Coordinates of C-alpha atoms in Angstrom, one line a residue:
Chain A
M1 CA -4.8 78.8 -56.3
N2 CA -5.0 75.9 -54.1
Q3 CA -2.4 73.7 -52.5
I4 CA -1.4 70.4 -50.6
K5 CA 1.5 68.6 -50.3
R6 CA 1.4 64.7 -48.4
C7 CA 3.4 62.0 -47.5
Q8 CA 3.1 58.4 -45.8
P9 CA 5.3 55.0 -46.0
F10 CA 4.3 53.3 -48.2
L11 CA 4.8 50.4 -51.3
G12 CA 8.4 49.8 -49.0
T13 CA 9.2 53.5 -49.8
F14 CA 7.9 57.6 -49.1
V15 CA 4.9 58.3 -51.1
D16 CA 4.9 61.5 -51.8
I17 CA 1.3 63.7 -53.9
Y18 CA 1.5 66.8 -54.5
I19 CA -1.3 68.6 -55.9
E20 CA -2.2 72.0 -57.1
A21 CA -5.5 72.9 -58.3
E22 CA -8.2 75.7 -58.3
T23 CA -10.2 74.1 -55.4
S24 CA -11.3 73.8 -51.7
D25 CA -9.2 72.3 -48.7
E26 CA -11.8 69.7 -48.2
K27 CA -11.3 68.3 -52.1
L28 CA -7.3 68.5 -52.0
I29 CA -7.6 66.1 -48.9
E30 CA -10.1 63.8 -50.7
V31 CA -8.5 62.8 -53.2
S32 CA -5.2 62.8 -51.6
N33 CA -6.9 60.6 -48.4
E34 CA -7.9 58.3 -51.8
A35 CA -5.4 58.2 -53.6
Y36 CA -2.7 57.0 -50.7
S37 CA -5.9 54.8 -50.8
I38 CA -5.5 53.3 -53.9
I39 CA -1.9 52.5 -54.0
A40 CA -1.8 51.3 -50.0
D41 CA -4.3 48.6 -51.7
I42 CA -2.3 47.9 -54.3
H43 CA 0.4 47.6 -51.9
R44 CA -1.7 45.3 -50.2
K45 CA -1.5 42.9 -53.3
M46 CA 1.0 43.5 -54.8
S47 CA 3.8 43.3 -51.3
F48 CA 6.1 40.4 -52.2
H49 CA 6.5 40.4 -47.5
E50 CA 2.7 39.6 -46.8
A51 CA 2.1 36.2 -46.8
S52 CA -1.9 37.6 -47.4
S53 CA -1.1 39.3 -51.4
E54 CA -1.4 38.5 -54.1
V55 CA 2.0 37.7 -54.9
S56 CA 2.9 35.2 -51.6
R57 CA -0.5 33.6 -53.2
L58 CA 0.6 33.1 -56.6
N59 CA 3.8 32.1 -55.6
E60 CA 2.3 28.9 -53.1
S61 CA -0.5 27.8 -55.5
A62 CA -0.6 28.6 -58.7
Y63 CA 1.4 25.4 -59.5
R64 CA -1.6 23.6 -58.0
E65 CA -4.8 24.9 -59.6
P66 CA -5.8 28.0 -61.5
I67 CA -6.3 31.2 -59.0
K68 CA -8.3 34.5 -59.8
V69 CA -6.3 37.5 -59.7
S70 CA -7.3 41.6 -59.3
Q71 CA -7.4 43.7 -62.4
D72 CA -5.1 45.4 -60.6
F73 CA -2.9 42.3 -61.3
T74 CA -3.6 40.8 -64.0
Q75 CA -2.8 45.0 -65.6
V76 CA 0.6 44.3 -63.8
L77 CA 1.3 40.5 -65.3
N78 CA -0.1 41.2 -68.8
F79 CA 3.3 44.3 -69.2
S80 CA 5.1 42.4 -68.1
I81 CA 5.2 39.4 -69.9
E82 CA 5.0 41.3 -72.6
L83 CA 8.1 43.4 -71.7
S84 CA 10.0 40.1 -71.0
I85 CA 9.2 38.5 -74.3
L86 CA 10.2 42.5 -76.1
T87 CA 14.0 41.5 -74.6
D88 CA 14.1 38.0 -74.3
G89 CA 14.2 37.4 -70.8
I90 CA 16.4 39.8 -69.7
F91 CA 13.0 41.5 -68.1
D92 CA 11.4 39.2 -66.7
I93 CA 9.5 39.0 -63.2
C94 CA 10.2 35.4 -61.7
I95 CA 13.0 36.7 -59.8
A96 CA 12.6 35.8 -56.5
N97 CA 14.5 32.9 -56.0
E98 CA 17.6 34.8 -56.9
L99 CA 16.2 37.6 -55.6
M100 CA 16.9 35.5 -52.5
E101 CA 19.3 34.3 -52.6
S102 CA 21.5 37.2 -53.3
G103 CA 20.3 38.4 -50.0
L104 CA 18.3 41.2 -52.1
L105 CA 14.6 39.7 -50.8
P106 CA 14.1 38.5 -47.3
N107 CA 12.8 34.9 -47.4
H108 CA 10.0 36.0 -45.3
N109 CA 7.3 33.3 -46.1
N110 CA 9.8 30.4 -45.7
Y111 CA 8.5 28.9 -49.4
K112 CA 10.8 26.9 -51.3
H113 CA 11.4 29.1 -54.1
H114 CA 12.3 28.3 -58.1
S115 CA 14.3 29.5 -60.7
N116 CA 11.9 28.8 -63.6
R117 CA 10.8 31.8 -66.0
Y118 CA 7.7 33.9 -67.7
E119 CA 7.0 31.5 -70.5
N120 CA 5.5 29.2 -67.0
I121 CA 2.9 31.9 -66.7
E122 CA -0.9 31.7 -67.6
I123 CA -3.2 34.5 -68.1
E124 CA -6.8 33.4 -68.8
D125 CA -8.8 36.6 -68.0
D126 CA -8.3 36.9 -64.4
T127 CA -7.3 33.7 -64.1
V128 CA -3.5 32.6 -63.6
F129 CA -2.0 29.5 -63.7
F130 CA 1.3 28.2 -63.0
K131 CA 2.8 25.1 -65.7
K132 CA 5.8 25.0 -63.4
P133 CA 6.6 26.7 -59.9
L134 CA 7.6 30.6 -60.2
S135 CA 8.6 32.9 -57.8
L136 CA 7.1 36.4 -58.9
D137 CA 8.4 39.2 -57.6
V138 CA 6.6 42.3 -58.9
G139 CA 8.6 44.9 -56.9
G140 CA 10.3 46.0 -60.4
V141 CA 6.8 47.9 -61.7
A142 CA 4.5 47.5 -59.2
K143 CA 5.7 50.6 -58.0
G144 CA 5.0 52.2 -61.1
Y145 CA 1.8 51.2 -61.6
A146 CA 0.7 52.2 -58.3
V147 CA 1.7 55.9 -58.9
D148 CA -0.1 55.8 -62.1
K149 CA -2.9 55.0 -60.7
A150 CA -3.3 57.0 -58.4
F151 CA -2.4 59.2 -60.5
E152 CA -5.2 59.1 -63.2
Y153 CA -7.6 58.8 -60.3
I154 CA -6.3 62.2 -59.8
V155 CA -6.8 63.5 -62.4
N156 CA -9.9 62.4 -63.0
K157 CA -11.0 63.8 -60.3
L158 CA -10.4 67.6 -60.7
D159 CA -11.4 69.6 -63.5
S160 CA -8.0 69.3 -65.3
A161 CA -8.6 73.2 -65.6
N162 CA -8.0 73.5 -63.0
V163 CA -5.2 72.6 -62.2
S164 CA -1.9 73.8 -62.7
Q165 CA 0.3 70.6 -61.1
I166 CA 0.1 67.5 -59.5
S167 CA 3.3 65.4 -58.8
I168 CA 3.5 61.5 -57.1
N169 CA 7.1 60.4 -56.4
A170 CA 6.9 56.8 -54.4
G171 CA 10.7 56.1 -53.7
G172 CA 12.4 57.8 -57.3
D173 CA 9.0 56.5 -60.0
I174 CA 7.9 59.4 -60.7
R175 CA 4.4 60.8 -62.8
Y176 CA 3.8 64.7 -63.1
F177 CA 0.9 65.8 -65.0
D178 CA 2.6 69.8 -66.0
W179 CA 5.9 67.4 -66.5
E180 CA 7.0 69.9 -69.9
N181 CA 8.2 73.0 -67.3
S182 CA 8.8 70.7 -64.6
W183 CA 12.7 70.1 -62.7
V184 CA 13.8 67.1 -61.1
Y185 CA 16.8 65.9 -58.9
I186 CA 18.4 63.6 -59.7
P187 CA 21.8 62.2 -57.5
N188 CA 24.8 61.3 -59.9
Q189 CA 27.4 58.9 -59.7
N190 CA 29.2 60.9 -56.8
K191 CA 25.5 61.4 -55.3
N192 CA 25.8 64.3 -55.9
L193 CA 21.8 66.1 -56.6
K194 CA 21.5 67.8 -60.2
P195 CA 18.7 69.7 -61.8
Y196 CA 16.8 67.6 -64.9
Q197 CA 14.1 68.7 -66.9
L198 CA 11.4 66.7 -67.4
L199 CA 11.0 65.1 -71.2
R200 CA 8.0 63.0 -70.8
P201 CA 5.3 63.1 -67.8
G202 CA 6.9 59.8 -65.7
L203 CA 10.2 58.9 -64.7
A204 CA 12.0 56.8 -63.3
T205 CA 15.8 56.5 -61.6
S206 CA 17.9 53.6 -60.5
S207 CA 21.2 54.6 -58.1
G208 CA 22.5 52.5 -55.8
Y209 CA 22.4 55.1 -53.8
Y210 CA 21.2 53.5 -50.6
S211 CA 22.4 49.6 -51.3
P212 CA 25.2 48.5 -49.6
G213 CA 28.6 49.4 -51.1
N214 CA 26.3 52.5 -52.8
N215 CA 26.9 50.5 -55.7
L216 CA 23.7 49.9 -58.4
Q217 CA 22.7 46.0 -57.7
V218 CA 20.4 44.1 -60.6
F219 CA 19.9 40.8 -60.9
S220 CA 20.4 39.0 -64.3
P221 CA 17.2 36.9 -65.3
V222 CA 19.1 35.5 -68.7
T223 CA 22.6 35.0 -67.0
G224 CA 22.1 34.3 -63.5
K225 CA 25.0 36.9 -62.2
Q226 CA 24.1 40.4 -59.9
V227 CA 25.0 43.0 -62.9
E228 CA 27.1 46.2 -60.0
A229 CA 27.2 49.7 -61.8
K230 CA 28.2 53.1 -60.7
E231 CA 26.4 54.8 -62.4
T232 CA 22.4 56.1 -62.2
I233 CA 20.2 54.7 -64.2
S234 CA 17.2 56.6 -65.3
V235 CA 13.6 56.1 -67.3
F236 CA 11.2 59.0 -68.7
A237 CA 8.4 57.6 -70.6
D238 CA 4.5 58.2 -70.5
K239 CA 4.0 55.8 -68.0
C240 CA 5.7 55.3 -64.5
M241 CA 5.6 51.5 -64.6
H242 CA 6.8 51.5 -68.3
A243 CA 9.3 54.0 -67.0
D244 CA 10.3 51.7 -63.5
A245 CA 10.6 48.8 -65.6
L246 CA 12.9 50.0 -68.2
T247 CA 15.3 50.9 -66.3
K248 CA 15.9 47.6 -65.2
V249 CA 16.2 46.2 -69.3
V250 CA 19.5 49.7 -69.2
A251 CA 20.8 48.1 -66.2
L252 CA 20.9 44.5 -68.4
S253 CA 21.1 46.0 -71.2
G254 CA 22.4 48.8 -71.8
G255 CA 21.5 50.7 -75.6
K256 CA 20.1 47.8 -76.8
Y257 CA 16.2 47.1 -77.7
R258 CA 15.9 50.6 -79.0
C259 CA 12.6 49.1 -80.8
V260 CA 11.3 48.0 -76.5
F261 CA 12.3 52.4 -76.2
D262 CA 9.9 53.3 -79.1
K263 CA 6.8 50.8 -77.9
Y264 CA 6.7 52.9 -75.0
N265 CA 7.8 56.4 -76.1
A266 CA 10.6 56.0 -73.6
L267 CA 14.4 58.0 -74.0
Y268 CA 16.7 56.4 -70.3
M269 CA 20.2 58.1 -69.6
K270 CA 23.0 57.2 -68.4
N271 CA 24.9 60.0 -64.8
Chain B
M1 CA 11.8 81.6 -61.0
N2 CA 13.2 82.9 -65.1
R3 CA 15.6 81.0 -66.6
R4 CA 19.0 83.7 -65.4
D5 CA 17.4 83.4 -61.8
F6 CA 17.3 79.5 -62.8
N7 CA 20.8 79.8 -63.9
R8 CA 21.8 81.8 -60.8
Y9 CA 20.8 79.2 -58.9
L10 CA 22.3 76.3 -60.9
I11 CA 25.6 78.2 -60.0
A12 CA 24.5 78.7 -56.7
L13 CA 23.9 74.9 -56.2
G14 CA 27.0 74.4 -57.8
A15 CA 29.1 76.2 -56.1
S16 CA 27.7 74.9 -52.3
S17 CA 28.4 72.1 -53.1
L18 CA 32.9 72.7 -52.7
L19 CA 32.3 73.7 -49.8
I20 CA 33.3 71.5 -46.2
G21 CA 29.9 70.5 -44.5
Q22 CA 27.1 69.4 -44.2
K23 CA 24.5 69.9 -46.6
V24 CA 20.9 68.1 -45.9
W25 CA 17.9 68.1 -47.6
A26 CA 14.7 69.2 -46.8
K27 CA 10.8 68.7 -47.6
S28 CA 8.4 70.1 -45.8
Y29 CA 5.3 68.3 -46.2
I30 CA 2.0 68.6 -44.4
T31 CA 2.2 70.9 -40.5
F32 CA 0.8 68.5 -36.8
E33 CA -2.0 71.1 -37.3
Q34 CA -3.6 69.8 -40.1
A35 CA -2.1 66.4 -40.4
K36 CA -4.5 66.8 -36.7
K37 CA -7.5 67.7 -38.9
I38 CA -7.6 65.2 -41.9
M39 CA -7.2 62.3 -39.0
W40 CA -9.4 63.6 -36.7
Q41 CA -11.8 66.4 -38.2
D42 CA -13.1 68.6 -36.1
L43 CA -12.1 67.1 -32.2
E44 CA -11.3 68.1 -29.7
M45 CA -8.3 67.5 -29.0
V46 CA -5.7 68.7 -26.5
P47 CA -1.8 69.7 -26.0
F48 CA -0.8 65.8 -24.2
E49 CA 3.7 65.6 -22.9
Y50 CA 4.0 62.2 -20.8
K51 CA 7.7 61.5 -19.8
M52 CA 8.4 58.2 -19.6
N53 CA 10.7 55.8 -16.6
K54 CA 13.3 54.1 -17.9
D55 CA 10.8 50.9 -16.6
Q56 CA 8.5 51.9 -19.0
M57 CA 11.1 53.0 -22.2
K58 CA 12.9 49.1 -21.3
R59 CA 10.2 47.7 -21.7
I60 CA 9.1 49.0 -25.0
K61 CA 12.3 47.9 -26.5
E62 CA 11.8 45.1 -25.5
N63 CA 9.5 44.2 -26.9
S64 CA 8.6 46.3 -30.4
K65 CA 12.8 45.8 -30.6
T66 CA 13.2 49.2 -31.3
R67 CA 15.6 51.5 -29.6
V68 CA 13.5 54.2 -28.0
R69 CA 15.6 57.1 -28.4
N70 CA 13.2 60.1 -26.6
N71 CA 11.8 59.8 -23.4
V72 CA 9.2 62.5 -23.9
L73 CA 5.8 61.7 -25.4
K74 CA 5.0 64.7 -27.2
G75 CA 1.0 65.5 -29.2
V76 CA -3.1 65.7 -28.9
K77 CA -5.3 63.4 -27.1
S78 CA -9.0 63.7 -27.3
S79 CA -11.2 63.0 -23.8
S80 CA -11.2 59.7 -25.3
N81 CA -8.0 59.3 -25.8
D82 CA -7.6 59.2 -28.8
F83 CA -4.4 60.0 -29.7
L84 CA -2.3 62.5 -32.2
I85 CA 1.9 61.6 -31.8
A86 CA 4.5 64.4 -33.0
D87 CA 7.4 61.7 -33.2
Q88 CA 11.6 62.0 -34.8
V89 CA 12.3 58.3 -37.5
I90 CA 16.2 58.5 -38.4
G91 CA 16.3 57.9 -42.3
K92 CA 19.9 57.2 -43.2
H93 CA 21.6 59.9 -41.7
E94 CA 18.3 62.6 -40.3
F95 CA 15.8 62.8 -39.0
I96 CA 12.0 62.6 -40.5
D97 CA 9.2 64.1 -38.5
V98 CA 6.4 61.8 -38.2
A99 CA 2.9 62.5 -36.8
V100 CA 1.5 58.9 -35.8
G101 CA -2.5 59.0 -34.8
I102 CA -2.9 56.3 -32.2
N103 CA -6.9 55.9 -32.3
S104 CA -8.0 54.5 -28.4
T105 CA -8.2 50.9 -29.0
G106 CA -4.9 51.2 -30.0
T107 CA -4.9 50.3 -33.4
I108 CA -3.1 53.1 -36.0
R109 CA -5.5 54.9 -37.8
G110 CA -2.3 57.6 -39.8
V111 CA 0.8 58.0 -40.5
E112 CA 1.5 61.9 -42.0
I113 CA 5.6 62.8 -42.9
L114 CA 5.9 65.7 -41.1
T115 CA 9.2 66.6 -43.0
Y116 CA 11.8 64.7 -44.8
R117 CA 15.5 65.6 -44.4
E118 CA 18.5 63.6 -46.3
S119 CA 22.1 64.2 -46.8
Y120 CA 23.0 63.7 -50.4
G121 CA 26.4 63.9 -52.0
D122 CA 30.1 63.7 -50.8
E123 CA 29.3 64.5 -47.5
V124 CA 28.0 61.9 -46.4
M125 CA 31.0 59.7 -47.1
N126 CA 32.4 58.7 -44.1
Q127 CA 29.2 57.1 -42.4
K128 CA 30.7 57.1 -39.1
W129 CA 32.0 59.9 -38.8
R130 CA 29.1 61.7 -39.9
N131 CA 25.9 59.9 -37.8
Q132 CA 27.4 61.7 -34.1
F133 CA 25.8 65.1 -36.2
L134 CA 23.1 63.3 -36.2
G135 CA 20.0 65.7 -36.2
V136 CA 22.7 69.0 -34.8
S137 CA 21.2 72.0 -35.7
S138 CA 24.0 72.8 -36.5
N139 CA 23.2 71.2 -40.5
E140 CA 23.4 73.7 -42.7
I141 CA 19.5 72.9 -44.1
L142 CA 18.3 73.6 -47.9
E143 CA 15.0 73.9 -48.9
L144 CA 13.9 72.0 -51.7
D145 CA 13.1 74.5 -54.1
D146 CA 10.0 76.0 -54.7
Q147 CA 11.0 75.0 -59.2
I148 CA 12.4 71.3 -58.6
K149 CA 10.4 69.4 -55.6
N150 CA 11.2 65.7 -55.9
I151 CA 14.0 64.2 -55.8
S152 CA 14.5 60.7 -58.5
G153 CA 16.3 57.9 -57.7
A154 CA 17.0 57.7 -53.8
T155 CA 14.6 54.5 -53.0
M156 CA 14.8 55.0 -49.4
S157 CA 13.7 52.1 -47.7
C158 CA 10.8 53.6 -45.7
R159 CA 11.5 50.1 -42.7
H160 CA 12.4 53.2 -40.1
I161 CA 9.2 54.3 -40.4
T162 CA 7.7 50.4 -39.9
D163 CA 9.9 50.5 -36.6
G164 CA 9.0 53.7 -35.2
I165 CA 5.1 53.0 -35.7
N166 CA 5.7 49.1 -34.3
R167 CA 7.6 51.6 -31.0
L168 CA 4.6 53.9 -31.2
T169 CA 2.1 50.3 -31.2
H170 CA 4.2 49.2 -28.9
T171 CA 4.3 52.7 -26.3
W172 CA 0.6 53.0 -26.7
K173 CA -0.2 49.8 -24.4
E174 CA 2.9 50.5 -22.0
V175 CA 1.6 54.0 -21.3
L176 CA -0.6 55.7 -23.3
Q177 CA -3.8 54.5 -23.0
Y178 CA -3.3 54.1 -19.0
I179 CA -2.8 58.2 -19.5

């Protein structure tokens, strides 16, 4: 059994790829290189900080004219809007304005930002139009989406009979191949690491470990207020993108919207 | 690891968290040699070491707006001036080892994290106190367990890596391209 363990900086964090499979070194390098290219591509498309990204183009122009976007972007948008509808707007990617005002997101591009909500996004096939000016930030889903896409690429490239493990970890957004036999560390309220067994292939954890004051900070699109929590919130789901987005739903609504968790086969935990 | 060993391990983990001291969690990825192979394949490269003078360091600091901690540049280079630099940046508390590939034109070819280190738990609460121990080798280094390879919920910004890459791009402009 051969293995590779690499880590590169993308999506504003560290992306760790681990593959253990019956294959050559060359194949492991080739497959992990391509997985990083996929992540780099999503990083370029979805970065709020880069003026040339699809997010920045939409924020600047989609109110004036319909903008054509990539398939990756429509997938992220469609899921985000679906989750906004299911949670009565508790989850909403149109939150960049508030994130900037509260200092959680820098205003690199010097746009005038707006606080209109997801109801104003129109998608038709691969074209997006805003009925009112909006400020999108897909930071709450893009990492999970990137992890899923790179993971599925690796799984398809290798013969699964020869694979014993694949894991991708983008700063706490995790997806595993052999998840039933896998454990991860999650920091608790005191920021000490505790081991937990995975309950689904995908996991996302939100904690305040790196935030000011070490508290978890999530901005509520409904109340317009920032919620602070001491605990760490983890969501297990089949897809990492679902887990990633649902951590915000838990932070902002507690145990509400159980049917949403059922829909995505998700479980949550606070510690 | 079987269940009994794992339970023992958990007890050991719990006990160790009661000890006073700094616990640094380390995760090792590929080696510098593997990073060379991934980025430059079989290209012949020889080790080099270059000591920068104070003026060079000052100019790199001014242009990259990043502190230059180390005056020694280390790594391997090819006859056509391609470089792979062994560098270190500071994460939240600890050093992270990085290999940065720089093409002969000064563009970045690739970035690989070699060893990631981070402190967790109560021992990092007093950051000022902790800072005096940065990089000190007497820290207790715990390799992440064979079975538990990942930490979730510690979304650390890679801004320090981005700053480090920017510093090396300016180091190439100032120093490396003339070596």
